[in-house]
Amino acid sequence: MFEGDFLRVLNIDLEHNTFSVRERPDLKPYLGGVGIATKLMLENAAWDEDPLSPTQPIIFAIGPLSGIFPLATKVAAVFRSPLTGEWGESYAGMRAALSLRFAGYDAVVIKGRAPKPTYLRIDREGVFFRDARGLWGLDTEETGRLLREWEPGRGHRSTWRIGPAGENGVAFAGVNVDTFRHFGRLGLGAVFGSKNLKAIVVDGTKSYPIQDPKAYNAAYEKIYTEAVKTPRMAKYHQIGTAENILRLNRSGSLPTLNLQASRFTAAEAVSGETFGAQSLTRILSCTGCPVGCIHVGIYRRPHPEGYGYISTTLAYDYEPIYALGPLLGLDTVDKVYALLDTVEATGLDVISTGVVLAWATEALTQGLITESETLLPLQFGDETGYIRAAEYLAAPPNEFYRELGRGLAQATARYGGTDFALTLGGHEMAGYHTGYAFLLGHSVGARHSHLCNAGYSFDQKHGAAFEDAALVEYLIEEEEWRNVLNSLVICLFARGIYTPEATATALGAVGVAVTPEDLKRVGREIFRLKWEVKRRLGFSLENLRVPRRYFETPSGSGPLDPERYQQLLALYRQRLSEKLGMAL
Amino acid sequence: MKTLRVKDVDRCIGCYSCMLACARHVFRSHSIVKTAILVRTRGGLQSKWGIEICRGCTEPACAQACPTGALTPRPGGGVIFKKAKCSRCAACVDACIARVIRLDDESYPIICIQCGSCARFCPQEVLAMEEQKNV
Ligand code: SF4
Ligand code: SF4
Ligand code: SF4
């Protein structure tokens, strides 16, 4: 956007080792990020083909504020999800957005399958196709270390890579970004693997003159000051998102032991407070964010031979602790770290890993599967089995782990146990058993994530006392607006700062003239386009089943009733059809 | 006059707010390369941070080396840079005792003007403007 009245799209063909840059003025109305990625998906998706077919695209995009405004730190990734078979959307921060901005591209579209393991260097000159045979099979950390040594650009580059899980096509493999952040959800790692793509290094060294320093500095400073000088973002810096463990536990919303309970007796021992006191070593920021929410702790354990200690640094957040802690009954900081260490190294999605292992534990207890499938005993509270099982997920030794690696929607079709498989819309759940709005929001959200529309937040505010219409309205409006934030690819923690007014002002200061109303309209249009893609990829609101477990274990808003849920779903479907003007 | 100091590097969270402030205020650029302050990991994000700044020398070697008078000593430490006089010879780059002067895309040196914008935008008080103590 700084080089003319168009967006620059970098097209990469892995099959033929070629690339081209296209100037696209027509994409401008969709802002950037998920907006333009949705448009590019409509143009590029291979509708009738498997998610892991070489013809499927991977699309990355940033927005007009990326790298130049505080908290506009994420890159949006869009692809056909190997986990759900439909819409795949994921976000990562750290240095990703800044590097892509200063490499000079608004979006990247990657197609084809490289003839041999390859990694890409993307910089201002274009794309370099590099031999990755020496990296294939390596874990995410070692891959990162080597790429840092092999590729120039210290300080302004970002390194995105997969581990064995992605190489082996695990449907919920992620992409590790700069060690501490991830394109985690919906299986982008497997899509990388299917293309023989081990990693991407983005190096950003361009500079662009500021057009209107006065307006820009004023808008920048206003947002910076709100982020730093008001209490608004403080919680993300202090205990961090992990403070949710105790908060959700208190309200009986913390999914525990595969959601057989919604309170964890050992919550205190794996709380954000305990993680902080026992292990926190430093706090980091995504580049361009003055808040610093990335909590890095040290996992220190005695050397197995008894000589001295080994230590590893790992970033923790609420979701990893929920999925590897309470959900699996792991009740100490070190047990959570021990499993997280394996999940990180192999490149699995942390939430899905916790959820599938929790299901497998219960399925084993119920005799749906036996140790001849799991190859080891899985028991709530015992991390040693889970560590081995996570390794098996990433590199399956048998048919069972291969099936489990396709996600629970697949695995339960074969082994049964759907009633206690914690998936919503085919996606393993995030950690909020707060009530109907979470349940519905996670199921109907475009990417089946708590982040689509934050239903949990509605539940926490209203509990059991709400009007059905108000709940539905909230979910739709929230998702519409989040499509705007995700098009500018602003960190969702900053949603309180980037109000429609503040966002319009920020955009105005860099020459994108919009009103808050325009933005809302664009949000709805993107929402509509996403649904167009989702429908073409086979998703329907009609047969959205919710596992019985959610109705057996009381939520933070009290017990939930399947019929009430169905009513809410029907109302949602009707309202969304009206609003988007399409039959759903 | 005050010059820039790194007060407590261990507080740094790697947010680059300082670099972006320098680019914005001094170089009028959206950039992370046009900045006179450099925040770098010492080897991957698992390591600590290192911050490279102009030391605000009272007898600046860069100014002594500059053949055109583009760099002159600034009272209280550091230098004043007059771009119009600069011949882009890079003598200052070689002379800088802190090795912090780099060239931009057009081969002009990126010179710290000791304005303190970076310190003003550091959320962690890693940086500060202070009087030179050892003058
Ligand atoms: S590059 Fe410019 S400022 Fe540096 S020594 Fe040469 S003339 Fe002086
Ligand atoms: S003091 Fe001014 S010129 Fe020097 S690094 Fe800081 S912002 Fe840049
Ligand atoms: S602004 Fe402060 S905390 Fe941020 S990178 Fe610079 S010195 Fe570190």
XYZ file of C-alpha atoms and ligand atoms in Angstrom:
743
model
C 0.000 0.000 0.000
C 2.992 2.322 0.325
C 4.060 1.822 -3.247
C 0.910 2.923 -4.995
C -2.822 2.681 -5.004
C -2.874 -1.106 -4.955
C -1.997 -4.091 -2.816
C 0.998 -6.225 -3.714
C 0.339 -9.936 -3.900
C 3.259 -12.317 -4.127
C 2.354 -15.531 -5.951
C 4.605 -18.515 -5.424
C 4.543 -21.725 -7.404
C 6.426 -24.424 -5.540
C 6.038 -26.910 -8.344
C 8.025 -24.851 -10.816
C 10.155 -22.730 -8.477
C 8.682 -19.539 -9.857
C 7.060 -16.439 -8.441
C 5.396 -13.261 -9.606
C 4.164 -10.090 -7.993
C 0.773 -8.674 -8.914
C -0.490 -5.210 -8.184
C -4.123 -5.452 -7.157
C -6.061 -2.182 -6.789
C -9.276 -4.230 -6.715
C -8.372 -5.733 -3.320
C -8.195 -2.393 -1.531
C -11.836 -2.270 -0.428
C -11.252 -5.443 1.596
C -8.617 -3.703 3.713
C -6.097 -6.518 4.145
C -5.608 -9.570 6.352
C -8.520 -11.942 6.381
C -10.501 -9.663 4.067
C -8.134 -9.945 1.146
C -7.227 -13.532 2.062
C -10.892 -14.453 1.691
C -11.008 -12.855 -1.741
C -7.810 -14.646 -2.720
C -9.235 -17.910 -1.409
C -12.288 -17.465 -3.618
C -9.965 -17.050 -6.566
C -7.578 -19.858 -5.743
C -9.295 -22.646 -3.812
C -9.417 -26.049 -5.457
C -13.032 -26.645 -4.464
C -13.320 -30.304 -5.303
C -9.972 -31.405 -4.072
C -8.613 -32.739 -0.835
C -7.196 -30.150 1.609
C -3.759 -31.691 1.177
C -3.853 -31.705 -2.596
C -0.915 -29.769 -4.113
C -3.337 -27.465 -5.912
C -4.730 -26.007 -2.683
C -3.420 -22.538 -1.840
C -1.890 -21.232 1.348
C -2.634 -17.550 1.724
C -0.940 -15.132 4.102
C -1.974 -11.508 4.460
C -1.321 -8.400 6.508
C -3.229 -5.137 6.693
C -2.642 -1.419 6.157
C -1.686 -0.865 9.812
C 0.634 -3.852 10.067
C 4.087 -3.051 11.328
C 3.357 0.643 11.618
C 0.810 0.820 14.437
C 1.060 -0.585 17.943
C -0.526 -4.025 18.275
C -1.037 -4.562 14.530
C 1.284 -7.507 14.852
C -0.387 -10.546 13.316
C -0.436 -12.280 9.983
C -3.624 -13.983 8.831
C -3.326 -17.409 7.213
C -6.156 -18.900 5.157
C -6.253 -22.405 3.687
C -8.509 -25.408 3.349
C -8.322 -27.121 6.703
C -7.243 -30.762 6.711
C -8.934 -31.032 10.111
C -12.457 -29.907 9.219
C -12.195 -30.108 5.446
C -13.558 -26.592 5.219
C -12.473 -23.065 6.098
C -9.042 -22.815 7.696
C -7.983 -19.546 9.302
C -5.178 -18.971 11.756
C -3.093 -16.080 13.099
C 0.451 -15.660 14.325
C 2.372 -12.715 15.730
C 5.922 -12.166 16.963
C 7.877 -10.730 14.033
C 5.692 -12.169 11.283
C 3.708 -9.091 10.273
C 6.514 -6.593 10.532
C 8.811 -8.709 8.378
C 6.193 -9.197 5.686
C 5.327 -5.471 5.675
C 8.925 -4.426 5.149
C 9.594 -7.161 2.629
C 6.967 -5.248 0.661
C 4.042 -7.649 0.281
C 0.446 -7.346 1.441
C -0.330 -10.972 0.708
C 1.392 -14.178 -0.317
C -0.278 -17.029 -2.188
C 1.579 -20.330 -2.259
C 0.532 -23.158 -4.552
C 1.886 -26.425 -5.829
C 4.073 -29.063 -4.290
C 7.835 -28.751 -4.306
C 9.586 -31.718 -5.933
C 11.814 -32.075 -2.856
C 11.848 -30.599 0.663
C 12.167 -26.880 0.275
C 12.240 -23.747 2.329
C 11.567 -20.262 1.066
C 13.304 -17.033 1.671
C 11.003 -14.102 0.968
C 12.528 -10.651 0.858
C 12.356 -7.398 -1.098
C 13.964 -9.075 -4.099
C 11.329 -11.789 -4.271
C 11.537 -15.465 -3.445
C 14.478 -17.805 -3.122
C 13.782 -21.530 -3.223
C 16.211 -23.335 -0.946
C 16.945 -26.985 -0.440
C 15.446 -28.145 2.867
C 16.486 -31.783 2.717
C 18.903 -31.111 5.562
C 16.047 -29.784 7.681
C 13.428 -32.439 6.953
C 12.706 -34.505 10.032
C 14.135 -31.929 12.419
C 12.034 -30.477 15.225
C 10.876 -26.883 15.225
C 13.619 -25.640 17.513
C 16.559 -27.086 15.640
C 15.018 -25.983 12.349
C 14.710 -22.476 13.739
C 18.291 -22.439 14.950
C 19.686 -23.550 11.607
C 17.621 -21.079 9.630
C 18.778 -18.288 11.890
C 22.341 -19.249 11.107
C 21.830 -19.862 7.417
C 19.785 -16.817 6.529
C 20.839 -13.197 6.928
C 18.527 -10.549 8.354
C 19.004 -10.615 12.109
C 16.462 -8.362 13.801
C 14.046 -7.917 10.905
C 13.276 -11.424 9.785
C 10.695 -13.949 10.847
C 11.034 -17.726 10.661
C 7.965 -19.914 10.149
C 8.539 -23.664 10.278
C 6.936 -27.034 10.822
C 8.065 -30.034 12.833
C 7.565 -33.762 12.210
C 3.802 -33.441 12.826
C 3.386 -31.206 9.803
C 5.682 -33.324 7.669
C 3.605 -36.385 8.532
C 0.317 -34.723 7.691
C -1.196 -34.617 11.181
C -4.444 -32.757 10.578
C -3.854 -30.429 13.519
C -0.181 -29.712 12.982
C 0.715 -26.057 13.341
C 3.446 -23.760 12.121
C 5.837 -22.410 14.708
C 6.645 -18.721 14.270
C 9.793 -17.277 15.831
C 9.820 -19.910 18.588
C 7.108 -18.448 20.773
C 4.050 -17.905 18.534
C 2.160 -20.188 16.164
C -0.226 -20.535 13.305
C -1.721 -23.125 15.585
C -5.211 -24.082 14.683
C -6.827 -26.004 11.847
C -3.772 -27.697 10.444
C -1.696 -25.232 8.440
C 1.354 -27.350 9.378
C -0.038 -30.327 7.488
C -0.678 -28.143 4.450
C 2.969 -27.033 4.575
C 4.024 -30.682 4.841
C 1.854 -31.703 1.902
C 3.679 -29.151 -0.216
C 7.128 -30.315 0.916
C 7.457 -26.873 2.443
C 9.505 -27.008 5.641
C 9.821 -23.330 6.405
C 9.566 -19.737 5.264
C 11.986 -17.025 6.272
C 10.662 -13.527 5.671
C 13.170 -10.704 5.765
C 11.876 -7.129 5.757
C 14.324 -4.337 4.994
C 12.367 -1.800 2.983
C 11.564 1.609 4.345
C 8.726 3.884 3.357
C 8.544 7.631 3.886
C 5.756 8.790 6.167
C 3.265 10.746 4.086
C 1.640 12.809 6.798
C 3.892 12.770 9.878
C 1.609 15.009 11.926
C -1.508 12.896 11.566
C 0.403 9.653 11.794
C 2.369 10.553 14.916
C -0.762 11.773 16.643
C -2.729 8.624 15.827
C 0.179 6.386 16.753
C 0.792 8.128 20.031
C -2.846 7.988 21.046
C -2.997 4.225 20.641
C 0.428 3.710 22.156
C -0.526 5.752 25.204
C -3.750 3.846 25.701
C -1.908 0.571 25.529
C 0.834 1.586 27.914
C -0.505 4.250 30.226
C -4.027 3.006 30.940
C -4.837 -0.174 32.870
C -6.570 -1.594 29.807
C -3.848 -3.989 28.703
C -2.116 -4.432 32.059
C -3.480 -7.885 32.755
C -1.920 -9.268 29.600
C 1.480 -8.092 30.762
C 1.212 -9.072 34.391
C -0.045 -12.590 35.065
C -1.044 -12.875 31.434
C -3.900 -14.841 29.941
C -3.041 -17.664 32.353
C -4.890 -15.710 35.019
C -7.974 -17.343 33.487
C -7.208 -20.674 35.167
C -8.336 -19.505 38.594
C -11.028 -17.208 37.277
C -12.692 -19.922 35.189
C -12.209 -22.480 37.910
C -14.006 -20.275 40.408
C -17.011 -19.977 38.125
C -17.045 -23.675 37.256
C -16.125 -23.065 33.609
C -12.748 -24.786 33.437
C -12.947 -27.972 31.335
C -11.358 -30.649 33.480
C -10.633 -34.358 32.904
C -12.171 -34.358 29.443
C -14.969 -32.180 30.775
C -16.147 -34.727 33.262
C -15.911 -31.745 35.569
C -15.761 -27.988 35.207
C -13.582 -27.376 38.234
C -10.087 -28.717 38.781
C -9.050 -29.615 42.321
C -5.447 -28.723 41.538
C -6.248 -25.444 39.750
C -4.111 -23.475 42.170
C -1.056 -25.592 41.340
C -1.254 -24.826 37.603
C -2.622 -21.292 37.861
C -1.058 -18.330 36.093
C 0.017 -17.103 39.497
C 1.887 -20.349 40.212
C 3.421 -20.479 36.743
C 4.614 -16.929 37.300
C 6.030 -17.506 40.750
C 7.693 -20.831 39.952
C 8.901 -20.490 36.421
C 8.517 -17.117 34.699
C 11.874 -15.912 33.455
C 10.988 -13.146 31.058
C 8.245 -11.381 29.196
C 8.419 -10.678 25.480
C 6.497 -8.689 22.935
C 5.503 -9.174 19.380
C 7.420 -6.622 17.371
C 5.649 -3.296 17.475
C 3.547 -4.075 20.521
C 4.452 -2.220 23.695
C 2.376 -4.486 25.939
C 4.388 -7.676 26.211
C 2.019 -10.571 26.871
C 4.345 -13.432 25.975
C 5.276 -15.189 29.172
C 8.337 -17.354 28.894
C 9.008 -19.775 31.698
C 11.796 -22.148 32.427
C 11.221 -25.886 32.534
C 14.055 -27.190 34.642
C 14.519 -30.815 35.543
C 17.276 -33.070 36.829
C 19.386 -34.777 34.218
C 18.061 -38.334 33.867
C 21.521 -39.695 34.681
C 21.555 -37.719 37.889
C 24.234 -35.238 36.898
C 23.124 -31.660 37.082
C 20.079 -30.136 35.406
C 18.607 -29.594 31.980
C 16.473 -26.582 31.189
C 14.250 -25.445 28.370
C 12.377 -22.179 27.936
C 8.746 -22.395 26.898
C 6.042 -19.791 26.407
C 2.855 -20.395 28.347
C -0.625 -18.959 28.024
C -4.063 -19.857 29.229
C -4.943 -22.225 26.383
C -1.860 -24.463 26.564
C -2.225 -24.753 30.327
C -5.924 -25.597 30.046
C -5.384 -28.214 27.340
C -2.347 -29.899 28.847
C -3.222 -29.249 32.514
C -6.770 -29.506 33.879
C -8.144 -31.259 30.803
C -5.647 -34.112 31.271
C -5.498 -33.902 35.046
C -1.862 -32.790 34.976
C -1.473 -31.033 38.263
C 1.935 -29.412 38.425
C 3.725 -26.735 36.439
C 6.464 -29.173 35.463
C 4.052 -31.823 34.194
C 2.429 -29.258 31.924
C 5.820 -28.071 30.689
C 7.026 -31.623 30.096
C 4.171 -32.270 27.698
C 4.252 -28.780 26.207
C 7.924 -29.276 25.389
C 7.039 -32.266 23.178
C 4.068 -30.506 21.600
C 6.255 -27.513 20.694
C 9.131 -29.543 19.359
C 6.985 -31.804 17.187
C 4.830 -28.931 15.936
C 1.386 -30.058 17.062
C -1.499 -27.737 17.873
C -1.565 -27.594 21.638
C -5.333 -27.393 22.160
C -6.172 -30.231 19.780
C -3.433 -32.387 21.281
C -4.852 -31.974 24.786
C -8.390 -32.636 23.619
C -7.622 -35.767 21.576
C -5.509 -37.211 24.391
C -8.258 -36.501 26.926
C -10.717 -38.325 24.671
C -8.318 -41.255 24.195
C -7.906 -41.570 27.966
C -11.630 -41.860 28.458
C -12.098 -44.122 25.434
C -9.486 -46.435 26.927
C -11.281 -46.495 30.281
C -14.540 -47.292 28.542
C -12.999 -50.064 26.480
C -13.689 -48.452 23.079
C -9.996 -48.832 22.448
C -7.363 -50.917 24.196
C -3.680 -50.690 24.889
C -3.063 -52.576 21.668
C -4.148 -49.336 20.012
C -2.641 -46.768 22.377
C 0.535 -48.853 22.890
C 0.709 -47.524 26.423
C -1.537 -46.800 29.365
C -3.062 -43.325 29.265
C -4.149 -42.016 32.629
C -5.363 -38.639 33.780
C -2.616 -37.058 35.834
C 0.232 -39.098 34.360
C 2.299 -37.007 31.980
C 4.744 -39.746 30.980
C 2.167 -41.610 28.878
C 0.955 -38.372 27.312
C 4.449 -37.341 26.278
C 4.960 -40.623 24.467
C 1.457 -40.412 22.981
C 2.178 -36.897 21.660
C 5.306 -38.249 19.963
C 3.169 -41.010 18.476
C 0.663 -38.461 17.240
C 3.399 -36.543 15.448
C 4.970 -39.675 13.944
C 2.308 -42.389 13.998
C 3.574 -45.896 14.712
C 0.175 -47.500 14.015
C -3.270 -47.036 12.517
C -4.784 -45.754 15.758
C -2.430 -42.777 16.100
C -2.822 -42.061 12.409
C -6.594 -41.881 12.880
C -6.274 -39.816 16.052
C -4.006 -37.470 14.130
C -6.859 -36.800 11.737
C -8.711 -35.166 14.615
C -11.535 -36.370 16.823
C -14.285 -35.919 14.279
C -12.518 -38.578 12.186
C -11.296 -40.808 14.997
C -14.729 -41.110 16.620
C -16.301 -42.094 13.302
C -14.134 -45.184 13.543
C -13.860 -45.876 17.257
C -17.056 -44.331 18.636
C -17.141 -42.123 21.720
C -18.596 -39.044 20.008
C -20.583 -38.218 23.129
C -17.440 -37.263 24.996
C -15.341 -36.015 22.098
C -14.864 -32.320 22.822
C -15.231 -30.977 19.333
C -17.447 -28.155 18.143
C -17.955 -27.786 14.417
C -15.318 -30.467 13.931
C -12.674 -28.520 15.857
C -11.256 -29.416 19.256
C -12.583 -26.964 21.807
C -10.898 -24.054 23.529
C -11.017 -23.928 27.314
C -14.281 -22.242 28.238
C -17.262 -24.193 29.491
C -18.996 -20.943 30.253
C -22.443 -21.524 28.739
C -24.567 -21.401 25.596
C -22.855 -18.464 23.921
C -19.475 -20.185 23.986
C -20.967 -23.453 22.805
C -22.865 -21.864 19.968
C -20.206 -19.288 19.140
C -17.436 -21.878 18.868
C -19.626 -24.126 16.693
C -20.880 -21.528 14.245
C -17.836 -19.257 14.139
C -16.150 -19.253 10.755
C -13.053 -20.950 12.103
C -14.751 -22.755 14.995
C -12.706 -20.924 17.561
C -13.536 -19.020 20.726
C -11.858 -16.109 18.992
C -14.432 -15.874 16.195
C -16.950 -14.134 18.400
C -15.963 -14.574 22.057
C -19.161 -16.243 23.199
C -17.468 -16.912 26.541
C -17.451 -13.206 27.183
C -21.240 -12.975 26.745
C -21.691 -15.938 29.090
C -19.438 -14.446 31.715
C -21.432 -11.251 31.610
C -24.961 -12.618 31.487
C -24.802 -16.129 32.932
C -28.131 -17.890 32.574
C -30.131 -14.654 32.422
C -30.280 -13.659 28.762
C -32.672 -13.277 25.883
C -32.062 -15.703 23.036
C -32.189 -12.903 20.492
C -29.622 -10.872 22.421
C -27.205 -13.773 22.514
C -27.536 -14.406 18.803
C -27.214 -10.719 17.987
C -24.075 -10.486 20.098
C -22.405 -13.406 18.329
C -23.151 -12.048 14.871
C -22.114 -8.476 15.599
C -18.970 -9.503 17.381
C -17.912 -11.728 14.506
C -18.650 -8.994 11.993
C -16.416 -6.539 13.810
C -13.701 -9.111 14.372
C -13.551 -9.521 10.615
C -12.472 -5.894 10.491
C -9.865 -6.301 13.220
C -8.636 -9.470 11.528
C -8.393 -7.651 8.216
C -6.167 -5.050 9.804
C -4.696 -7.978 11.665
C -4.722 -6.275 14.992
C -4.091 -8.407 18.050
C -7.523 -9.210 19.480
C -6.288 -8.368 22.967
C -6.345 -4.777 21.752
C -9.974 -4.832 20.672
C -10.851 -2.430 23.498
C -8.425 0.135 22.120
C -9.187 -0.269 18.433
C -12.795 0.846 18.599
C -14.476 1.604 15.259
C -13.683 5.295 15.753
C -10.054 4.810 16.778
C -9.559 2.345 13.933
C -10.964 4.743 11.359
C -8.695 7.506 12.690
C -5.637 5.280 12.520
C -6.454 4.283 8.959
C -7.110 7.896 7.996
C -3.664 8.857 9.268
C -2.050 6.545 6.715
C -4.239 7.591 3.850
C -7.044 5.033 4.016
C -10.121 7.238 4.205
C -12.962 5.348 5.919
C -15.680 6.023 8.451
C -16.549 3.686 11.323
C -19.716 2.824 9.396
C -17.726 1.942 6.277
C -15.640 -0.395 8.386
C -18.665 -2.156 9.780
C -20.026 -2.590 6.286
C -16.753 -4.115 5.136
C -16.826 -6.417 8.160
C -20.199 -7.727 7.132
C -19.153 -8.133 3.521
C -16.112 -10.166 4.550
C -18.319 -12.242 6.823
C -20.573 -12.915 3.856
C -17.667 -13.841 1.591
C -16.301 -16.234 4.186
C -19.644 -17.948 4.335
C -19.649 -18.221 0.593
C -16.334 -20.058 0.786
C -17.452 -22.184 3.733
C -20.572 -23.313 1.939
C -18.667 -24.167 -1.200
C -16.279 -26.191 0.932
C -19.208 -28.163 2.253
C -20.036 -26.624 5.618
C -23.612 -26.367 6.738
C -25.238 -25.097 9.915
C -27.870 -27.751 9.521
C -26.155 -30.780 10.956
C -24.155 -29.163 13.717
C -24.119 -31.727 16.440
C -22.949 -30.944 19.936
C -21.558 -33.853 21.974
C -23.629 -34.888 24.973
C -20.832 -34.212 27.432
C -21.518 -30.465 27.264
C -25.007 -31.052 28.590
C -23.961 -33.512 31.288
C -21.381 -31.348 33.014
C -22.723 -28.076 34.383
C -21.229 -24.945 32.823
C -20.357 -21.648 34.443
C -23.927 -20.537 33.645
C -25.409 -23.681 35.160
C -26.578 -26.873 33.460
C -27.174 -26.603 29.711
C -30.071 -28.129 27.855
C -29.697 -29.609 24.349
C -33.090 -28.336 23.247
C -32.342 -24.790 24.241
C -29.110 -25.090 22.311
C -30.971 -26.275 19.220
C -33.356 -23.329 19.509
C -30.439 -20.934 19.709
C -28.815 -22.554 16.705
C -32.031 -22.275 14.690
C -32.392 -18.627 15.631
C -28.760 -17.968 14.771
C -29.191 -19.587 11.411
C -32.251 -17.538 10.647
C -30.724 -14.219 11.759
C -27.469 -14.824 9.959
C -29.283 -15.732 6.740
C -31.244 -12.487 6.978
C -28.220 -10.370 7.739
C -25.961 -11.848 5.106
C -28.742 -12.192 2.592
C -27.996 -15.820 1.814
C -29.667 -19.120 2.562
C -27.708 -20.947 5.228
C 22.711 18.475 27.481
C 21.548 14.949 28.036
C 22.500 11.906 26.026
C 20.926 8.516 25.612
C 21.724 5.685 28.020
C 20.671 2.065 28.308
C 19.679 1.926 31.952
C 18.432 -1.607 32.401
C 18.620 -3.892 29.407
C 17.196 -6.797 31.407
C 13.828 -5.098 31.406
C 13.634 -5.061 27.625
C 10.696 -7.011 26.142
C 11.846 -6.698 22.535
C 8.880 -4.622 21.448
C 10.918 -2.403 19.097
C 8.867 0.629 20.148
C 12.134 2.534 20.505
C 13.310 1.658 17.000
C 9.967 2.541 15.503
C 9.931 5.857 17.383
C 13.377 6.732 16.073
C 12.347 5.844 12.508
C 9.153 7.848 12.858
C 10.423 10.981 14.561
C 13.956 11.319 13.285
C 13.880 9.705 9.871
C 10.208 10.222 9.018
C 10.061 6.673 7.863
C 7.883 3.635 8.432
C 10.743 1.297 8.905
C 12.781 -0.834 11.183
C 15.939 -0.287 9.237
C 16.026 3.499 9.325
C 16.699 3.793 13.005
C 19.755 4.829 14.957
C 18.992 2.472 17.835
C 19.195 -1.266 17.356
C 17.558 -3.836 19.567
C 18.843 -7.285 18.808
C 18.666 -10.685 20.333
C 22.030 -12.066 21.237
C 21.148 -15.212 19.265
C 17.525 -16.210 18.811
C 14.533 -15.186 20.856
C 15.521 -17.509 23.669
C 18.507 -15.316 24.434
C 18.611 -11.950 26.144
C 18.424 -8.648 24.323
C 21.251 -6.371 23.426
C 20.736 -2.708 22.612
C 23.151 -0.829 20.462
C 23.091 2.942 20.801
C 25.170 5.966 20.007
C 27.315 6.515 23.110
C 27.083 10.271 22.872
C 30.847 10.698 22.863
C 32.197 14.030 24.039
C 35.065 13.704 21.561
C 33.201 11.967 18.750
C 35.512 9.987 16.500
C 32.930 10.048 13.713
C 32.999 13.834 13.631
C 36.795 13.828 13.727
C 36.843 11.494 10.742
C 34.238 13.343 8.706
C 36.014 15.141 5.860
C 33.159 17.465 4.929
C 32.001 18.904 8.232
C 28.674 17.086 8.001
C 29.248 15.798 11.521
C 30.169 18.207 14.280
C 30.368 17.661 18.043
C 27.193 18.414 19.942
C 27.558 20.270 23.244
C 27.182 17.751 26.055
C 27.954 14.734 23.894
C 27.069 13.198 20.559
C 27.012 14.809 17.149
C 24.997 17.076 14.953
C 24.491 15.833 11.412
C 23.971 18.061 8.403
C 22.817 15.848 5.602
C 23.328 18.511 2.962
C 27.053 18.505 3.635
C 27.404 14.727 3.612
C 29.391 13.225 0.726
C 28.409 9.642 1.622
C 32.045 8.598 2.016
C 31.311 6.310 4.999
C 34.376 7.471 6.925
C 32.160 7.903 9.978
C 31.020 4.287 9.791
C 34.578 3.069 10.086
C 35.502 5.599 12.732
C 32.595 5.088 15.150
C 34.018 3.566 18.323
C 30.672 1.979 19.242
C 30.238 0.597 15.712
C 26.647 1.750 15.578
C 26.674 3.902 12.450
C 25.181 2.140 9.422
C 24.324 3.386 5.958
C 20.775 3.617 4.699
C 19.537 2.564 1.265
C 20.906 5.766 -0.256
C 24.276 5.364 1.478
C 23.716 8.200 3.916
C 24.821 7.369 7.465
C 22.069 6.786 10.011
C 23.108 9.092 12.825
C 21.632 9.368 16.312
C 20.789 12.972 17.116
C 20.318 12.358 20.843
C 16.730 13.548 20.771
C 15.332 11.014 23.246
C 12.284 9.951 21.224
C 13.225 6.314 21.624
C 13.395 6.614 25.411
C 10.052 8.394 25.477
C 8.391 5.426 23.750
C 10.030 2.642 25.735
C 7.279 1.101 27.873
C 9.783 -0.559 30.196
C 12.084 2.347 31.080
C 15.006 0.514 29.583
C 16.290 3.752 28.067
C 16.824 7.176 29.530
C 18.283 10.544 28.662
C 20.933 11.541 31.221
C 23.648 14.111 31.685
C 27.078 12.725 30.926
C 28.742 11.973 34.268
C 32.286 11.546 33.057
C 32.727 14.751 31.111
S 29.379 9.637 5.386
Fe 28.763 11.760 5.595
S 28.742 12.089 7.819
Fe 29.851 10.195 7.484
S 31.996 10.848 7.421
Fe 31.279 10.811 5.303
S 30.585 12.908 4.924
Fe 30.772 12.704 7.131
S 18.021 9.533 20.759
Fe 16.757 10.091 18.962
S 18.117 9.771 17.222
Fe 19.070 8.727 18.951
S 18.343 6.618 18.795
Fe 16.908 7.680 20.159
S 15.300 8.420 18.807
Fe 17.012 7.847 17.482
S 11.218 0.201 23.572
Fe 12.275 -0.457 25.436
S 11.448 -2.491 25.859
Fe 10.918 -2.014 23.731
S 12.602 -2.873 22.511
Fe 13.137 -0.742 22.930
S 14.379 -0.823 24.780
Fe 13.312 -2.798 24.633
